[in-house]
Amino acid sequence: MSYSEFGLIRKFFQQEPLAFSRQFVEMGIGDDAAIISSPESKSICMSMDVLHEGVHFPASADPTSLGQRALAVNISDLAAMSAEPLCFTLGLSMPTVNEEWLRGFSAGLAELAKKYNCPLVGGDTTSGPLSIAIQVQGLVEKSEAAVRSGAKVGDFIYVTGELGNGALALQAMGINVKFADDFSPELNALSDGDLSYLNRQFYTPEPRIEFALAAATLLTSAIDISDGLTGDIGHILRASGVGAEINVERLPYGAALQKSCSREDCIAAALYGGDDYELCVTVPPSQAKELEAIAASQNLRLTKLGEITADKDFLLIHENGKREFAALQSYTHF
Ligand code: ADP
Ligand code: MG
């Protein structure tokens, strides 16, 4: 590594707002590797996401927003395990050293890092097409991880926030969504306010850490909605060996989606769109009231979608009572 690259790391990554000190981080950036410890009662939880320009974000993406999103989607995976963020590493490949881009990008990362007490502790920097790989680590109480295999027959299925915004945001940015060829929102119906709302939802999804930690002891399983609700619920069903019924009429949409989409497209975006980074969780009926109270105390929209069933089918229940098998289609990368 040349001196200038080392200087670059010092200047943009090894600095206080991003690489701050935190309990359990014994050594961060600067040596051959970071050193992390963990309390006896907790396990370390790790996850990684790779984002490529042109595939996961447009070339024109604002670097600060991109930094926020890159860390947010990783922290969302920790929320889906009921883990508290601990620290992260960054693998960055970029075609040239663009100081302005780096300044914005590291500021975006720093904002999320501070918010979730999750400092940058190391990484690697190489030259190549723009791509961002982040690995996060979190701490989870040994018996409380919300794994996908824990759903039980009779559990209620809930989802946080709104669904479908990710798909609509991508479409509005001119990135073709792959889940339905005939997804055709009326983009002209969206105001500047709607577009900036969608942009915020896409670039700064709010990882549901606070909710996940408060609800950890109630949940039997959890997953974050990255690839689309049906595909993601499908992971829980397969891992748990159960089925589910969800009520299509209850899907929680935002105003922009309702304004620009037919009823069918709203449903499709919510079921198959992905990129929403909300949490889908299951709880025993006896814990449902408490779960709803936690969400209410956090001013978080929480919607009961349906129930876990004994037969292994995944059914969508429509307004007229019509029952339909859910297509376990969701975003696939290949
Ligand atoms: P090595 O040669 O052992 O791979 P490097 O020279 O690549 O080490 O990195 C030097 C230090 O800078 C290491 O502590 C490494 O973790 C850190 N580092 C390199 N790139 C990044 C980055 N993009 N973000 C954070 N830390 C980084
Ligand atoms: Mg290296």
GROMACS .gro file of C-alpha atoms and ligand atoms in nm:
model
  362
    1MET     CA    1   0.000   0.000   0.000
    2SER     CA    2   0.141   0.341  -0.095
    3TYR     CA    3   0.169   0.622   0.154
    4SER     CA    4  -0.110   0.814  -0.010
    5GLU     CA    5  -0.351   0.526   0.033
    6PHE     CA    6  -0.252   0.497   0.394
    7GLY     CA    7  -0.304   0.871   0.431
    8LEU     CA    8  -0.644   0.829   0.271
    9ILE     CA    9  -0.746   0.571   0.529
   10ARG     CA   10  -0.627   0.797   0.810
   11LYS     CA   11  -0.804   1.095   0.665
   12PHE     CA   12  -1.141   0.945   0.581
   13PHE     CA   13  -1.182   0.635   0.794
   14GLN     CA   14  -0.951   0.640   1.094
   15GLN     CA   15  -1.108   0.945   1.250
   16GLU     CA   16  -1.323   1.017   1.550
   17PRO     CA   17  -1.679   1.039   1.413
   18LEU     CA   18  -1.640   0.700   1.246
   19ALA     CA   19  -1.368   0.507   1.430
   20PHE     CA   20  -1.459   0.609   1.784
   21SER     CA   21  -1.378   0.403   2.090
   22ARG     CA   22  -1.640   0.174   2.233
   23GLN     CA   23  -1.662  -0.082   2.510
   24PHE     CA   24  -1.545  -0.427   2.384
   25VAL     CA   25  -1.342  -0.278   2.096
   26GLU     CA   26  -0.991  -0.322   2.228
   27MET     CA   27  -0.810  -0.220   1.912
   28GLY     CA   28  -0.951  -0.068   1.595
   29ILE     CA   29  -0.794   0.058   1.271
   30GLY     CA   30  -0.418   0.072   1.236
   31ASP     CA   31  -0.275  -0.269   1.309
   32ASP     CA   32  -0.293  -0.588   1.105
   33ALA     CA   33  -0.630  -0.673   1.256
   34ALA     CA   34  -0.878  -0.536   1.508
   35ILE     CA   35  -0.923  -0.689   1.854
   36ILE     CA   36  -1.274  -0.731   1.994
   37SER     CA   37  -1.386  -0.884   2.322
   38SER     CA   38  -1.731  -0.985   2.437
   39PRO     CA   39  -1.909  -1.023   2.770
   40GLU     CA   40  -1.957  -1.376   2.902
   41SER     CA   41  -2.336  -1.378   2.869
   42LYS     CA   42  -2.343  -1.276   2.502
   43SER     CA   43  -2.253  -1.423   2.168
   44ILE     CA   44  -2.103  -1.238   1.875
   45CYS     CA   45  -2.334  -1.208   1.578
   46MET     CA   46  -2.187  -1.130   1.233
   47SER     CA   47  -2.331  -1.034   0.899
   48MET     CA   48  -2.209  -0.894   0.567
   49ASP     CA   49  -2.354  -0.718   0.265
   50VAL     CA   50  -2.188  -0.627  -0.064
   51LEU     CA   51  -2.319  -0.339  -0.276
   52HIS     CA   52  -2.210  -0.281  -0.638
   53GLU     CA   53  -2.256   0.036  -0.833
   54GLY     CA   54  -2.510  -0.010  -1.112
   55VAL     CA   55  -2.656  -0.318  -0.947
   56HIS     CA   56  -2.753  -0.208  -0.598
   57PHE     CA   57  -2.733   0.167  -0.637
   58PRO     CA   58  -2.715   0.406  -0.933
   59ALA     CA   59  -2.382   0.560  -1.036
   60SER     CA   60  -2.529   0.900  -0.953
   61ALA     CA   61  -2.602   0.807  -0.589
   62ASP     CA   62  -2.517   1.073  -0.337
   63PRO     CA   63  -2.213   0.943  -0.142
   64THR     CA   64  -2.344   1.048   0.201
   65SER     CA   65  -2.674   0.867   0.141
   66LEU     CA   66  -2.484   0.567   0.014
   67GLY     CA   67  -2.271   0.552   0.328
   68GLN     CA   68  -2.584   0.564   0.538
   69ARG     CA   69  -2.756   0.293   0.340
   70ALA     CA   70  -2.455   0.063   0.325
   71LEU     CA   71  -2.431   0.054   0.703
   72ALA     CA   72  -2.808   0.061   0.762
   73VAL     CA   73  -2.875  -0.256   0.563
   74ASN     CA   74  -2.610  -0.438   0.763
   75ILE     CA   75  -2.741  -0.314   1.096
   76SER     CA   76  -3.086  -0.426   0.985
   77ASP     CA   77  -2.952  -0.784   0.976
   78LEU     CA   78  -2.844  -0.744   1.338
   79ALA     CA   79  -3.193  -0.620   1.426
   80ALA     CA   80  -3.333  -0.935   1.265
   81MET     CA   81  -3.128  -1.137   1.515
   82SER     CA   82  -3.213  -0.915   1.816
   83ALA     CA   83  -2.844  -0.823   1.837
   84GLU     CA   84  -2.703  -0.494   1.956
   85PRO     CA   85  -2.456  -0.337   1.706
   86LEU     CA   86  -2.092  -0.359   1.816
   87CYS     CA   87  -1.859  -0.260   1.529
   88PHE     CA   88  -1.803  -0.299   1.156
   89THR     CA   89  -1.534  -0.343   0.891
   90LEU     CA   90  -1.535  -0.195   0.541
   91GLY     CA   91  -1.402  -0.341   0.217
   92LEU     CA   92  -1.396  -0.058  -0.034
   93SER     CA   93  -1.307  -0.086  -0.399
   94MET     CA   94  -1.310   0.233  -0.606
   95PRO     CA   95  -1.181   0.332  -0.950
   96THR     CA   96  -1.004   0.653  -0.843
   97VAL     CA   97  -0.944   0.846  -0.524
   98ASN     CA   98  -1.219   1.105  -0.528
   99GLU     CA   99  -1.178   1.306  -0.209
  100GLU     CA  100  -1.515   1.471  -0.231
  101TRP     CA  101  -1.687   1.136  -0.272
  102LEU     CA  102  -1.488   0.987   0.017
  103ARG     CA  103  -1.570   1.281   0.244
  104GLY     CA  104  -1.942   1.239   0.178
  105PHE     CA  105  -1.932   0.863   0.204
  106SER     CA  106  -1.746   0.858   0.535
  107ALA     CA  107  -1.978   1.128   0.674
  108GLY     CA  108  -2.278   0.909   0.588
  109LEU     CA  109  -2.119   0.606   0.750
  110ALA     CA  110  -2.027   0.813   1.057
  111GLU     CA  111  -2.383   0.931   1.104
  112LEU     CA  112  -2.517   0.576   1.127
  113ALA     CA  113  -2.213   0.452   1.320
  114LYS     CA  114  -2.273   0.713   1.591
  115LYS     CA  115  -2.646   0.659   1.599
  116TYR     CA  116  -2.608   0.285   1.657
  117ASN     CA  117  -2.283   0.300   1.860
  118CYS     CA  118  -2.112   0.088   1.596
  119PRO     CA  119  -1.760   0.215   1.516
  120LEU     CA  120  -1.547   0.124   1.212
  121VAL     CA  121  -1.264  -0.101   1.329
  122GLY     CA  122  -1.085  -0.203   1.008
  123GLY     CA  123  -1.115  -0.290   0.644
  124ASP     CA  124  -0.938  -0.301   0.312
  125THR     CA  125  -0.908  -0.047   0.034
  126THR     CA  126  -0.840  -0.145  -0.327
  127SER     CA  127  -0.875   0.000  -0.672
  128GLY     CA  128  -1.144  -0.140  -0.901
  129PRO     CA  129  -1.509  -0.081  -0.991
  130LEU     CA  130  -1.698   0.095  -0.712
  131SER     CA  131  -1.815  -0.161  -0.461
  132ILE     CA  132  -1.881  -0.147  -0.089
  133ALA     CA  133  -1.859  -0.454   0.135
  134ILE     CA  134  -1.948  -0.411   0.499
  135GLN     CA  135  -1.934  -0.668   0.772
  136VAL     CA  136  -2.103  -0.583   1.101
  137GLN     CA  137  -2.067  -0.750   1.434
  138GLY     CA  138  -2.321  -0.739   1.712
  139LEU     CA  139  -2.379  -0.880   2.058
  140VAL     CA  140  -2.677  -1.099   2.136
  141GLU     CA  141  -2.789  -1.245   2.469
  142LYS     CA  142  -2.709  -1.614   2.444
  143SER     CA  143  -3.069  -1.735   2.460
  144GLU     CA  144  -3.238  -1.445   2.282
  145ALA     CA  145  -3.127  -1.452   1.918
  146ALA     CA  146  -3.437  -1.430   1.697
  147VAL     CA  147  -3.344  -1.712   1.460
  148ARG     CA  148  -3.551  -1.808   1.156
  149SER     CA  149  -3.621  -2.156   1.282
  150GLY     CA  150  -3.820  -2.060   1.592
  151ALA     CA  151  -4.172  -1.993   1.456
  152LYS     CA  152  -4.444  -2.208   1.616
  153VAL     CA  153  -4.791  -2.305   1.495
  154GLY     CA  154  -5.041  -2.042   1.613
  155ASP     CA  155  -4.783  -1.761   1.638
  156PHE     CA  156  -4.897  -1.424   1.507
  157ILE     CA  157  -4.699  -1.266   1.223
  158TYR     CA  158  -4.625  -0.895   1.245
  159VAL     CA  159  -4.437  -0.649   1.028
  160THR     CA  160  -4.296  -0.307   1.123
  161GLY     CA  161  -4.334   0.011   0.918
  162GLU     CA  162  -4.451   0.028   0.556
  163LEU     CA  163  -4.392  -0.219   0.274
  164GLY     CA  164  -4.336  -0.150  -0.093
  165ASN     CA  165  -4.141   0.174  -0.066
  166GLY     CA  166  -3.813   0.011  -0.168
  167ALA     CA  167  -3.957  -0.116  -0.496
  168LEU     CA  168  -4.125   0.213  -0.576
  169ALA     CA  169  -3.809   0.410  -0.492
  170LEU     CA  170  -3.600   0.194  -0.726
  171GLN     CA  171  -3.854   0.237  -1.004
  172ALA     CA  172  -3.857   0.614  -0.950
  173MET     CA  173  -3.476   0.616  -0.975
  174GLY     CA  174  -3.499   0.442  -1.311
  175ILE     CA  175  -3.363   0.110  -1.183
  176ASN     CA  176  -3.577  -0.167  -1.319
  177VAL     CA  177  -3.728  -0.376  -1.045
  178LYS     CA  178  -3.723  -0.743  -1.129
  179PHE     CA  179  -4.009  -0.883  -0.927
  180ALA     CA  180  -4.291  -0.816  -1.174
  181ASP     CA  181  -4.261  -0.720  -1.539
  182ASP     CA  182  -4.594  -0.543  -1.527
  183PHE     CA  183  -4.523  -0.334  -1.216
  184SER     CA  184  -4.612   0.005  -1.357
  185PRO     CA  185  -4.654   0.281  -1.100
  186GLU     CA  186  -4.783   0.617  -1.222
  187LEU     CA  187  -4.467   0.810  -1.137
  188ASN     CA  188  -4.623   1.138  -1.254
  189ALA     CA  189  -4.863   1.117  -0.962
  190LEU     CA  190  -4.577   1.161  -0.717
  191SER     CA  191  -4.500   1.506  -0.577
  192ASP     CA  192  -4.148   1.626  -0.498
  193GLY     CA  193  -4.231   1.556  -0.135
  194ASP     CA  194  -4.324   1.196  -0.219
  195LEU     CA  195  -4.004   1.149  -0.417
  196SER     CA  196  -3.787   1.281  -0.139
  197TYR     CA  197  -3.976   1.062   0.110
  198LEU     CA  198  -3.906   0.756  -0.108
  199ASN     CA  199  -3.546   0.860  -0.149
  200ARG     CA  200  -3.508   0.881   0.228
  201GLN     CA  201  -3.678   0.545   0.278
  202PHE     CA  202  -3.441   0.389   0.027
  203TYR     CA  203  -3.114   0.546   0.136
  204THR     CA  204  -3.176   0.574   0.507
  205PRO     CA  205  -3.396   0.283   0.602
  206GLU     CA  206  -3.423   0.277   0.978
  207PRO     CA  207  -3.287  -0.049   1.114
  208ARG     CA  208  -3.535  -0.162   1.380
  209ILE     CA  209  -3.273  -0.217   1.649
  210GLU     CA  210  -3.460  -0.042   1.927
  211PHE     CA  211  -3.772  -0.247   1.862
  212ALA     CA  212  -3.583  -0.574   1.820
  213LEU     CA  213  -3.392  -0.531   2.146
  214ALA     CA  214  -3.701  -0.434   2.343
  215ALA     CA  215  -3.897  -0.726   2.196
  216ALA     CA  216  -3.615  -0.983   2.203
  217THR     CA  217  -3.762  -1.204   2.476
  218LEU     CA  218  -4.107  -1.211   2.308
  219LEU     CA  219  -4.007  -1.310   1.955
  220THR     CA  220  -4.000  -1.668   1.833
  221SER     CA  221  -3.843  -1.570   1.498
  222ALA     CA  222  -3.753  -1.264   1.295
  223ILE     CA  223  -3.624  -1.165   0.952
  224ASP     CA  224  -3.563  -0.832   0.785
  225ILE     CA  225  -3.738  -0.762   0.456
  226SER     CA  226  -3.454  -0.730   0.208
  227ASP     CA  227  -3.560  -0.953  -0.080
  228GLY     CA  228  -3.941  -0.926  -0.052
  229LEU     CA  229  -4.196  -1.019   0.215
  230THR     CA  230  -4.311  -1.353   0.072
  231GLY     CA  231  -3.960  -1.477   0.000
  232ASP     CA  232  -3.841  -1.362   0.340
  233ILE     CA  233  -4.137  -1.516   0.527
  234GLY     CA  234  -4.070  -1.826   0.317
  235HIS     CA  235  -3.725  -1.850   0.481
  236ILE     CA  236  -3.889  -1.855   0.824
  237LEU     CA  237  -4.143  -2.116   0.715
  238ARG     CA  238  -3.883  -2.350   0.569
  239ALA     CA  239  -3.648  -2.311   0.864
  240SER     CA  240  -3.929  -2.365   1.114
  241GLY     CA  241  -4.111  -2.642   0.924
  242VAL     CA  242  -4.445  -2.459   0.933
  243GLY     CA  243  -4.685  -2.273   0.702
  244ALA     CA  244  -4.855  -1.934   0.718
  245GLU     CA  245  -5.163  -1.741   0.622
  246ILE     CA  246  -5.135  -1.371   0.569
  247ASN     CA  247  -5.413  -1.129   0.503
  248VAL     CA  248  -5.339  -0.925   0.190
  249GLU     CA  249  -5.582  -0.651   0.294
  250ARG     CA  250  -5.369  -0.571   0.596
  251LEU     CA  251  -5.044  -0.501   0.409
  252PRO     CA  252  -4.917  -0.162   0.531
  253TYR     CA  253  -4.854   0.080   0.244
  254GLY     CA  254  -4.719   0.432   0.249
  255ALA     CA  255  -4.899   0.727   0.091
  256ALA     CA  256  -4.668   0.747  -0.213
  257LEU     CA  257  -4.734   0.385  -0.305
  258GLN     CA  258  -5.109   0.428  -0.273
  259LYS     CA  259  -5.103   0.743  -0.482
  260SER     CA  260  -4.905   0.596  -0.769
  261CYS     CA  261  -5.009   0.232  -0.785
  262SER     CA  262  -5.314   0.025  -0.862
  263ARG     CA  263  -5.432  -0.206  -0.586
  264GLU     CA  264  -5.258  -0.499  -0.761
  265ASP     CA  265  -4.930  -0.310  -0.787
  266CYS     CA  266  -4.946  -0.205  -0.420
  267ILE     CA  267  -4.987  -0.568  -0.323
  268ALA     CA  268  -4.711  -0.683  -0.558
  269ALA     CA  269  -4.467  -0.417  -0.434
  270ALA     CA  270  -4.537  -0.507  -0.072
  271LEU     CA  271  -4.522  -0.884  -0.122
  272TYR     CA  272  -4.240  -0.915  -0.370
  273GLY     CA  273  -4.057  -0.582  -0.385
  274GLY     CA  274  -3.797  -0.599  -0.109
  275ASP     CA  275  -3.546  -0.332  -0.007
  276ASP     CA  276  -3.779  -0.222   0.272
  277TYR     CA  277  -3.559  -0.326   0.567
  278GLU     CA  278  -3.857  -0.360   0.796
  279LEU     CA  279  -3.874  -0.649   1.041
  280CYS     CA  280  -4.113  -0.939   1.008
  281VAL     CA  281  -4.149  -1.122   1.341
  282THR     CA  282  -4.350  -1.403   1.493
  283VAL     CA  283  -4.477  -1.407   1.853
  284PRO     CA  284  -4.699  -1.641   2.052
  285PRO     CA  285  -5.053  -1.496   2.084
  286SER     CA  286  -4.996  -1.457   2.459
  287GLN     CA  287  -4.718  -1.203   2.389
  288ALA     CA  288  -4.897  -1.008   2.116
  289LYS     CA  289  -5.034  -0.734   2.342
  290GLU     CA  290  -4.692  -0.671   2.489
  291LEU     CA  291  -4.533  -0.657   2.144
  292GLU     CA  292  -4.794  -0.405   2.030
  293ALA     CA  293  -4.729  -0.197   2.342
  294ILE     CA  294  -4.355  -0.186   2.268
  295ALA     CA  295  -4.419  -0.066   1.913
  296ALA     CA  296  -4.669   0.194   2.036
  297SER     CA  297  -4.421   0.323   2.294
  298GLN     CA  298  -4.169   0.371   2.013
  299ASN     CA  299  -4.423   0.532   1.778
  300LEU     CA  300  -4.355   0.250   1.537
  301ARG     CA  301  -4.623   0.126   1.299
  302LEU     CA  302  -4.673  -0.246   1.361
  303THR     CA  303  -4.918  -0.453   1.160
  304LYS     CA  304  -5.048  -0.799   1.233
  305LEU     CA  305  -5.045  -0.978   0.898
  306GLY     CA  306  -5.159  -1.326   0.991
  307GLU     CA  307  -5.064  -1.649   1.161
  308ILE     CA  308  -4.830  -1.944   1.146
  309THR     CA  309  -5.015  -2.264   1.048
  310ALA     CA  310  -4.948  -2.636   1.089
  311ASP     CA  311  -4.987  -2.734   0.724
  312LYS     CA  312  -4.682  -2.622   0.534
  313ASP     CA  313  -4.857  -2.404   0.275
  314PHE     CA  314  -4.806  -2.030   0.253
  315LEU     CA  315  -5.146  -1.879   0.176
  316LEU     CA  316  -5.250  -1.526   0.090
  317ILE     CA  317  -5.604  -1.442   0.199
  318HIS     CA  318  -5.779  -1.180  -0.015
  319GLU     CA  319  -6.061  -0.938   0.069
  320ASN     CA  320  -6.328  -1.161  -0.084
  321GLY     CA  321  -6.201  -1.457   0.117
  322LYS     CA  322  -6.022  -1.598  -0.186
  323ARG     CA  323  -5.720  -1.802  -0.084
  324GLU     CA  324  -5.415  -1.817  -0.304
  325PHE     CA  325  -5.076  -1.983  -0.270
  326ALA     CA  326  -4.800  -1.726  -0.225
  327ALA     CA  327  -4.543  -1.736  -0.499
  328LEU     CA  328  -4.217  -1.764  -0.310
  329GLN     CA  329  -4.071  -1.538  -0.570
  330SER     CA  330  -3.856  -1.253  -0.451
  331TYR     CA  331  -3.551  -1.071  -0.571
  332THR     CA  332  -3.290  -1.314  -0.689
  333HIS     CA  333  -2.942  -1.200  -0.771
  334PHE     CA  334  -2.874  -1.429  -1.066
  335ADP     P1  335  -0.297  -0.504   0.538
  335ADP     O1  336  -0.184  -0.473   0.448
  335ADP     O2  337  -0.264  -0.582   0.659
  335ADP     O3  338  -0.416  -0.555   0.464
  335ADP     P2  339  -0.380  -0.240   0.515
  335ADP     O4  340  -0.255  -0.164   0.486
  335ADP     O5  341  -0.472  -0.279   0.406
  335ADP     O6  342  -0.341  -0.366   0.600
  335ADP     O7  343  -0.465  -0.159   0.621
  335ADP     C1  344  -0.404  -0.089   0.727
  335ADP     C2  345  -0.505  -0.065   0.833
  335ADP     O8  346  -0.609   0.015   0.780
  335ADP     C3  347  -0.570  -0.191   0.886
  335ADP     O9  348  -0.592  -0.175   1.025
  335ADP     C4  349  -0.697  -0.198   0.812
  335ADP    O10  350  -0.798  -0.266   0.888
  335ADP     C5  351  -0.732  -0.051   0.794
  335ADP     N1  352  -0.813  -0.025   0.673
  335ADP     C6  353  -0.780  -0.044   0.544
  335ADP     N2  354  -0.879  -0.007   0.462
  335ADP     C7  355  -0.981   0.034   0.541
  335ADP     C8  356  -1.110   0.082   0.518
  335ADP     N3  357  -1.162   0.095   0.395
  335ADP     N4  358  -1.185   0.112   0.626
  335ADP     C9  359  -1.137   0.096   0.750
  335ADP     N5  360  -1.016   0.054   0.779
  335ADP    C10  361  -0.937   0.021   0.676
  336MG      MG  362  -0.526  -0.461   0.321
   0.00000   0.00000   0.00000
